[in-house]
């Protein structure tokens, strides 16, 4: 159904009412993800008109998709103010007043919008003309539609999901009740208020920030028809729209929008031909534009050409170009109807001066946008990369990088003082946030309402400095990274990939970790990384570990699945930002403040943990950081510039940092921004000049032709041949979660290029076993090349169970294949030491001693269900423990020492501690468990997660999800599982309830623990894991909530068999 038909269907209960015209747009402010349609509606019988505002979510397939938000009668007091277009001339804002109501909207700066407002002007003039003839316009028909407006506002549905979105924002005392009756569906959160509902306001955005930030909102005074046109321009600007003196949207004296300005592009360098390789850019006058101010996807929404943006009332057309001043309204004109003796024309307050757009600063360096070059499919990328000096030339681009820990706050401050402070605007913006959302919904399910809110705030700030498109947005819990680039660079940015790594409990829980975006810009590879590392003064080793984990686990495999790209090794430009959380050690808070007052930053930096760890190459090896000449960015009292006055009085520190790596990067400035005060951190930014390799099209074609001739010649000369340094790789004793590494050197000793890769054996899905990894798995080799392959073995939670049970052996054969050549065979072998990690509950309850005292064959028999016999010949089946002794040792240690420890099961432990704990469980009974309490907690979760069968066996997985909301049915399922599994479940549920008794001290809550242990107790069967992952994020979140709800039932209810 087309939109006009949908609107008329919505109006169908009155046959005299019909939509005359409509335009798409957005309401300001609007923090929801909605889209809007503004419809000009006519009542034929009453000969009057109204402006109907409809909201919809994604697309309009039928009339029910449209929700009526408000109605404005187009009467004699109807007024509108046209703001200036944005610098990229994609949109402009309009302020609407009628009968005391006001609204600010954004619409595309195109001919359709012009026609729409000209039709509104005609309708208003018709109303005025009727009043002159003593005919009172009738608007009673509008009242019939008021019910639709009320229904849209108050028709809310309630969720039956106890782990739904609303439950994580406004807790209710009723939710804490544990008197759920068996047999009745659980709905403990029905009275929770959903604070994520869309927030709308008809307040007018008063832009007083010269940088164009979202400064304040307040209701504007209505314009009175008899007085507004006589008010001076100065008073009008101060009392209504606060307009600058610079001209913006150009109109004639009747209020008509004139034709679009023409924008010139700088000429190519004088020493080169204009047709090759330099080309005149048409990107700024093309027929499609992308605006960062759009509330829909910046990557999909386009606006029409500016040509023809004029109306029927234009008597004299004037053209000019616009000066981008970075404000919301460059100039505005009021269309106010009067009842004076005039002929009903629009009186305007218009500054008729005009200025010119300055040249783009990047173009002053003789850079002009050139035609994109498409790489030929017949030539390997590696060949072209080695010869890029023969067909590229360097050009400097400016990159803005910013980071801010916003402490879970809303986007209530304008971002202009952070993003719009430079005279020369950046070609690329990379903006990182931490602690974007501190709600449990974000923490547990990675779902956040803040994402779109802060995204829009950035778009608002950037629209005032130029035309930018969104390259990528990626978020993990509270970490979000957004990359924007000037629209004219869009054809030259490709291979865009985003990845995330969680470093919390189980490698995913918590709000710590990193997000990254990588792409190719012209012929240079970029990677931006935004991280939030472990907190607290003493935890610098955990921060080091977080950095190492992110570097090793962050892989970009969508460009080449056989050779995934790493952050550092495979990018020419790497910029790392974030709340790295390194502190100033060894100095008291008073001493630090004294040095800050003296601006003696150098002394403080000698005690900075990051400086010290970087100096000894524990972290950020090869990275650089600019000179720090600004005050520490943490910790402030929110809303002020005062250092922390809370009870803890934290020592000020430079937690928020930006580091960079690459030979083509020059840092221009490194600074903090004290004007922004809503968080306990101050935002930080840095400007870089980065030398990018731009392709000379003519030279590129020459190189391609030369290489094609070489390839043709080589294919007819000889077969490929390589030499391997080893054909047998043998690993010593391999332990659970302890990786071992060997290298294999391969040399191309033949006369031709070749592709060398590891290939699958027969019907195998992968070329190697799960505990084995080879990098790279595929390479292109030219004659004389030598490539080092890294072969790593690591037994983890996914592979340990099969090795313990004897279903897998620690040996493999790798097939190394040459294109158009022969295969080479490499054997991999080693000795795996069985561990209690990866064992089954059924086997563990029969082990009276440590697993290291048993042979591999004895462990295999227990795992396979074969009855064991002890040294005295007794049948071990009759001497089973109620629960595995390893689980008892871990839980008992936590019960005795950690029930009041803050954030247990949400803060990760140290890897070295977890290995020490593993040895204690495998070797014997320790006098005291090693490691921190957080490490013991993570070791417990890892132990449960690595078991061959989860606490709730696979065969009961779907039953548990189906009955999650009914406690009686949940108990029935639990009675069906094996006795040892049943005992473990009851034991751990009782331990969780003990932790919650001390929730005031340990800061734990029922939903968090239910979610953490729900993922552990209920694991999808291996046969379903791949299909579940392919169903998308929404499905996985729904499943996670069901798992949490199942466990929640046994936390809030005492379970008696």
PDB file of N, CA and C in Angstrom, residues 7 15 72 226 302 339 377 478 946:
ATOM      1  N   UNK A   7      -2.738   6.845   4.347  1.00  0.00           N
ATOM      2  CA  UNK A   7      -3.237   8.008   5.104  1.00  0.00           C
ATOM      3  C   UNK A   7      -4.729   8.181   4.880  1.00  0.00           C
ATOM      4  N   UNK A  15     -15.948  10.762   4.804  1.00  0.00           N
ATOM      5  CA  UNK A  15     -15.706  10.759   3.352  1.00  0.00           C
ATOM      6  C   UNK A  15     -15.316  12.118   2.818  1.00  0.00           C
ATOM      7  N   UNK A  72      -2.684  19.827  14.055  1.00  0.00           N
ATOM      8  CA  UNK A  72      -2.645  21.287  14.093  1.00  0.00           C
ATOM      9  C   UNK A  72      -3.690  21.822  13.114  1.00  0.00           C
ATOM     10  N   UNK A 226      -0.673  39.939  15.059  1.00  0.00           N
ATOM     11  CA  UNK A 226      -0.670  41.386  14.887  1.00  0.00           C
ATOM     12  C   UNK A 226       0.613  42.043  15.339  1.00  0.00           C
ATOM     13  N   UNK A 302      18.403   8.499   1.491  1.00  0.00           N
ATOM     14  CA  UNK A 302      18.962   9.469   0.578  1.00  0.00           C
ATOM     15  C   UNK A 302      17.932  10.551   0.309  1.00  0.00           C
ATOM     16  N   UNK A 339      -3.931  40.275   9.804  1.00  0.00           N
ATOM     17  CA  UNK A 339      -5.272  40.716   9.429  1.00  0.00           C
ATOM     18  C   UNK A 339      -5.281  42.201   9.093  1.00  0.00           C
ATOM     19  N   UNK A 377      39.902  -9.097 -10.622  1.00  0.00           N
ATOM     20  CA  UNK A 377      39.759 -10.375  -9.937  1.00  0.00           C
ATOM     21  C   UNK A 377      40.879 -11.343 -10.277  1.00  0.00           C
ATOM     22  N   UNK A 478      28.197  -1.677  27.501  1.00  0.00           N
ATOM     23  CA  UNK A 478      28.290  -0.224  27.608  1.00  0.00           C
ATOM     24  C   UNK A 478      29.342   0.408  26.728  1.00  0.00           C
ATOM     25  N   UNK A 946      32.582 -26.279  31.474  1.00  0.00           N
ATOM     26  CA  UNK A 946      33.401 -27.211  30.702  1.00  0.00           C
ATOM     27  C   UNK A 946      32.959 -28.666  30.858  1.00  0.00           C
TER      28      UNK A 946
END
